Amino acid sequence: MRKINEIFYSLQGEGHHTGYPSVFIRFAGCNLACPFCDTRHSEGIFMDDDAIVHAVKLYTAEWIVLTGGEPALAIDEDFIHLLKRATGKKIAIETNGTVPLPDGIDWVTVSPKGGICGDGCVAEVAVDRADEIKVVDVGQELEPYFGLPCKGPKTLMYLQPCYVDDPGEFAANRLRTVRRVLADPRWTLSVQLHRFLGIP
């Protein structure tokens, strides 16, 4: 049994696959407590693997996105192979990178939280591969992200404004991130497209 916050169908709103129709499996629970987290990830219901597969197969999207919370806490290699075999879909994961990942995942997005996840937080990256690194910009030093152990020569680097409810503060966050990307073209802007479209 796995605790699921929600399973839903939408467009990927962030990073390299922005705009791709995707089935999202949001797992409940996380090992970090970031002050800017926008997900009520502790809530959820327990589902067995057959029920999860059934829910995913309702949609024709090519991609499944495992998200959270922290999905790496709830998955294993058997689950990944079952999903792929039963649905024929590709699997992406959005992870904070602190928990090693099982084999078989097609696209790994690491959103590292070291130094920005609150007092006493230890968020060392434990994964050895990232197809993209997606950083939430809260004004922190950015150069260390280029030295993460999961960064390879082809890893894509995305910088994303930190979302807040206050419109003025969010506008300032967006402007800061745009300026930082323009100042360092090793980054690409990620904009959380789903927020602008008003979709999940």
GROMACS .gro file of C-alpha atoms in nm:
model
  200
    1MET     CA    1   0.000   0.000   0.000
    2ARG     CA    2   0.122   0.347  -0.087
    3LYS     CA    3  -0.012   0.674   0.051
    4ILE     CA    4  -0.135   0.886  -0.241
    5ASN     CA    5  -0.221   1.252  -0.211
    6GLU     CA    6  -0.381   1.264  -0.558
    7ILE     CA    7  -0.367   1.125  -0.910
    8PHE     CA    8  -0.458   1.375  -1.179
    9TYR     CA    9  -0.418   1.453  -1.549
   10SER     CA   10  -0.278   1.787  -1.659
   11LEU     CA   11   0.000   1.958  -1.852
   12GLN     CA   12   0.348   1.952  -1.707
   13GLY     CA   13   0.403   2.310  -1.595
   14GLU     CA   14   0.774   2.313  -1.515
   15GLY     CA   15   1.113   2.239  -1.664
   16HIS     CA   16   1.205   2.061  -1.987
   17HIS     CA   17   0.868   1.888  -2.040
   18THR     CA   18   0.657   2.202  -1.993
   19GLY     CA   19   0.333   2.164  -2.189
   20TYR     CA   20   0.345   1.781  -2.211
   21PRO     CA   21   0.018   1.607  -2.118
   22SER     CA   22   0.104   1.394  -1.815
   23VAL     CA   23  -0.055   1.177  -1.548
   24PHE     CA   24   0.066   1.296  -1.209
   25ILE     CA   25   0.091   1.061  -0.912
   26ARG     CA   26   0.143   1.278  -0.606
   27PHE     CA   27   0.267   1.076  -0.310
   28ALA     CA   28   0.195   1.191   0.044
   29GLY     CA   29   0.476   1.268   0.284
   30CYS     CA   30   0.816   1.433   0.266
   31ASN     CA   31   1.142   1.415   0.457
   32LEU     CA   32   1.191   1.793   0.441
   33ALA     CA   33   0.987   2.092   0.557
   34CYS     CA   34   1.065   2.375   0.316
   35PRO     CA   35   0.904   2.705   0.421
   36PHE     CA   36   0.795   2.783   0.064
   37CYS     CA   37   0.634   2.443  -0.007
   38ASP     CA   38   0.302   2.486  -0.189
   39THR     CA   39   0.174   2.127  -0.148
   40ARG     CA   40  -0.034   1.980   0.135
   41HIS     CA   41   0.163   1.661   0.091
   42SER     CA   42   0.083   1.501   0.428
   43GLU     CA   43  -0.278   1.431   0.327
   44GLY     CA   44  -0.374   1.122   0.131
   45ILE     CA   45  -0.530   0.777   0.111
   46PHE     CA   46  -0.365   0.437   0.092
   47MET     CA   47  -0.392   0.264  -0.246
   48ASP     CA   48  -0.257  -0.070  -0.362
   49ASP     CA   49  -0.055  -0.093  -0.682
   50ASP     CA   50  -0.343  -0.234  -0.886
   51ALA     CA   51  -0.561   0.065  -0.794
   52ILE     CA   52  -0.282   0.307  -0.885
   53VAL     CA   53  -0.231   0.138  -1.222
   54HIS     CA   54  -0.606   0.144  -1.290
   55ALA     CA   55  -0.621   0.519  -1.216
   56VAL     CA   56  -0.323   0.593  -1.441
   57LYS     CA   57  -0.460   0.389  -1.731
   58LEU     CA   58  -0.768   0.613  -1.749
   59TYR     CA   59  -0.552   0.867  -1.934
   60THR     CA   60  -0.372   0.841  -2.266
   61ALA     CA   61  -0.072   1.062  -2.186
   62GLU     CA   62   0.272   0.929  -2.275
   63TRP     CA   63   0.425   1.039  -1.942
   64ILE     CA   64   0.365   0.952  -1.578
   65VAL     CA   65   0.512   1.205  -1.334
   66LEU     CA   66   0.590   1.083  -0.982
   67THR     CA   67   0.582   1.381  -0.748
   68GLY     CA   68   0.505   1.472  -0.389
   69GLY     CA   69   0.594   1.539  -0.119
   70GLU     CA   70   0.895   1.324  -0.182
   71PRO     CA   71   0.804   1.033  -0.411
   72ALA     CA   72   1.136   0.850  -0.362
   73LEU     CA   73   1.022   0.762  -0.009
   74ALA     CA   74   0.731   0.557  -0.147
   75ILE     CA   75   0.859   0.377  -0.457
   76ASP     CA   76   1.079   0.081  -0.541
   77GLU     CA   77   1.205  -0.096  -0.851
   78ASP     CA   78   0.912  -0.342  -0.857
   79PHE     CA   79   0.664  -0.052  -0.862
   80ILE     CA   80   0.847   0.124  -1.145
   81HIS     CA   81   0.859  -0.193  -1.355
   82LEU     CA   82   0.490  -0.264  -1.286
   83LEU     CA   83   0.388   0.087  -1.394
   84LYS     CA   84   0.586   0.064  -1.717
   85ARG     CA   85   0.472  -0.288  -1.800
   86ALA     CA   86   0.104  -0.226  -1.719
   87THR     CA   87   0.067   0.117  -1.881
   88GLY     CA   88   0.331   0.138  -2.155
   89LYS     CA   89   0.409   0.492  -2.041
   90LYS     CA   90   0.738   0.667  -1.968
   91ILE     CA   91   0.809   0.760  -1.608
   92ALA     CA   92   0.948   1.089  -1.479
   93ILE     CA   93   1.016   1.178  -1.117
   94GLU     CA   94   1.039   1.511  -0.938
   95THR     CA   95   1.259   1.459  -0.632
   96ASN     CA   96   1.454   1.662  -0.380
   97GLY     CA   97   1.738   1.419  -0.445
   98THR     CA   98   1.799   1.314  -0.085
   99VAL     CA   99   1.684   0.953  -0.133
  100PRO     CA  100   1.844   0.711  -0.382
  101LEU     CA  101   1.620   0.617  -0.675
  102PRO     CA  102   1.530   0.274  -0.814
  103ASP     CA  103   1.630   0.179  -1.167
  104GLY     CA  104   1.394   0.218  -1.460
  105ILE     CA  105   1.296   0.587  -1.433
  106ASP     CA  106   1.314   0.757  -1.774
  107TRP     CA  107   1.355   1.120  -1.663
  108VAL     CA  108   1.491   1.246  -1.332
  109THR     CA  109   1.424   1.601  -1.217
  110VAL     CA  110   1.618   1.693  -0.905
  111SER     CA  111   1.500   1.999  -0.714
  112PRO     CA  112   1.771   2.030  -0.447
  113LYS     CA  113   1.681   2.199  -0.120
  114GLY     CA  114   2.015   2.218   0.061
  115GLY     CA  115   2.047   2.550   0.243
  116ILE     CA  116   1.688   2.661   0.178
  117CYS     CA  117   1.470   2.404   0.356
  118GLY     CA  118   1.454   2.558   0.703
  119ASP     CA  119   1.640   2.545   1.033
  120GLY     CA  120   1.824   2.224   1.105
  121CYS     CA  121   1.751   2.082   0.761
  122VAL     CA  122   1.996   1.836   0.613
  123ALA     CA  123   1.929   1.798   0.241
  124GLU     CA  124   2.238   1.643   0.089
  125VAL     CA  125   2.188   1.509  -0.263
  126ALA     CA  126   2.205   1.127  -0.268
  127VAL     CA  127   2.107   1.057  -0.629
  128ASP     CA  128   2.381   1.008  -0.887
  129ARG     CA  129   2.191   1.117  -1.197
  130ALA     CA  130   1.974   1.409  -1.302
  131ASP     CA  131   1.837   1.483  -1.647
  132GLU     CA  132   1.747   1.826  -1.517
  133ILE     CA  133   1.816   2.021  -1.201
  134LYS     CA  134   1.533   2.260  -1.115
  135VAL     CA  135   1.615   2.516  -0.847
  136VAL     CA  136   1.359   2.728  -0.663
  137ASP     CA  137   1.509   3.076  -0.651
  138VAL     CA  138   1.485   3.229  -0.304
  139GLY     CA  139   1.789   3.452  -0.352
  140GLN     CA  140   2.046   3.190  -0.251
  141GLU     CA  141   2.396   3.144  -0.396
  142LEU     CA  142   2.359   2.954  -0.724
  143GLU     CA  143   2.710   2.843  -0.816
  144PRO     CA  144   2.708   2.534  -0.585
  145TYR     CA  145   2.431   2.375  -0.793
  146PHE     CA  146   2.676   2.330  -1.079
  147GLY     CA  147   2.889   2.107  -0.856
  148LEU     CA  148   2.617   1.866  -0.741
  149PRO     CA  149   2.711   1.498  -0.774
  150CYS     CA  150   2.403   1.428  -0.987
  151LYS     CA  151   2.497   1.688  -1.250
  152GLY     CA  152   2.638   1.541  -1.567
  153PRO     CA  153   2.760   1.713  -1.884
  154LYS     CA  154   2.411   1.695  -2.040
  155THR     CA  155   2.208   1.788  -1.731
  156LEU     CA  156   1.974   2.080  -1.800
  157MET     CA  157   1.970   2.362  -1.545
  158TYR     CA  158   1.641   2.541  -1.466
  159LEU     CA  159   1.586   2.833  -1.231
  160GLN     CA  160   1.231   2.893  -1.111
  161PRO     CA  161   1.081   3.190  -0.925
  162CYS     CA  162   0.955   3.107  -0.577
  163TYR     CA  163   0.576   3.125  -0.570
  164VAL     CA  164   0.409   3.322  -0.291
  165ASP     CA  165   0.045   3.428  -0.253
  166ASP     CA  166   0.122   3.800  -0.238
  167PRO     CA  167   0.104   3.930  -0.600
  168GLY     CA  168   0.358   4.206  -0.545
  169GLU     CA  169   0.611   3.977  -0.380
  170PHE     CA  170   0.562   3.712  -0.648
  171ALA     CA  171   0.618   3.973  -0.921
  172ALA     CA  172   0.942   4.075  -0.748
  173ASN     CA  173   1.049   3.712  -0.726
  174ARG     CA  174   0.986   3.662  -1.098
  175LEU     CA  175   1.184   3.972  -1.189
  176ARG     CA  176   1.478   3.864  -0.972
  177THR     CA  177   1.485   3.520  -1.135
  178VAL     CA  178   1.465   3.662  -1.487
  179ARG     CA  179   1.757   3.893  -1.410
  180ARG     CA  180   1.961   3.604  -1.269
  181VAL     CA  181   1.899   3.389  -1.578
  182LEU     CA  182   1.993   3.677  -1.808
  183ALA     CA  183   2.310   3.731  -1.608
  184ASP     CA  184   2.410   3.364  -1.626
  185PRO     CA  185   2.295   3.188  -1.947
  186ARG     CA  186   2.386   2.847  -1.805
  187TRP     CA  187   2.036   2.865  -1.657
  188THR     CA  188   1.701   2.834  -1.835
  189LEU     CA  189   1.388   2.992  -1.688
  190SER     CA  190   1.112   2.765  -1.556
  191VAL     CA  191   0.785   2.950  -1.493
  192GLN     CA  192   0.523   2.710  -1.347
  193LEU     CA  193   0.302   2.746  -1.653
  194HIS     CA  194   0.008   2.578  -1.478
  195ARG     CA  195  -0.026   2.875  -1.242
  196PHE     CA  196  -0.067   3.117  -1.532
  197LEU     CA  197  -0.316   2.885  -1.705
  198GLY     CA  198  -0.517   2.818  -1.387
  199ILE     CA  199  -0.491   2.438  -1.418
  200PRO     CA  200  -0.371   2.173  -1.169
   0.00000   0.00000   0.00000
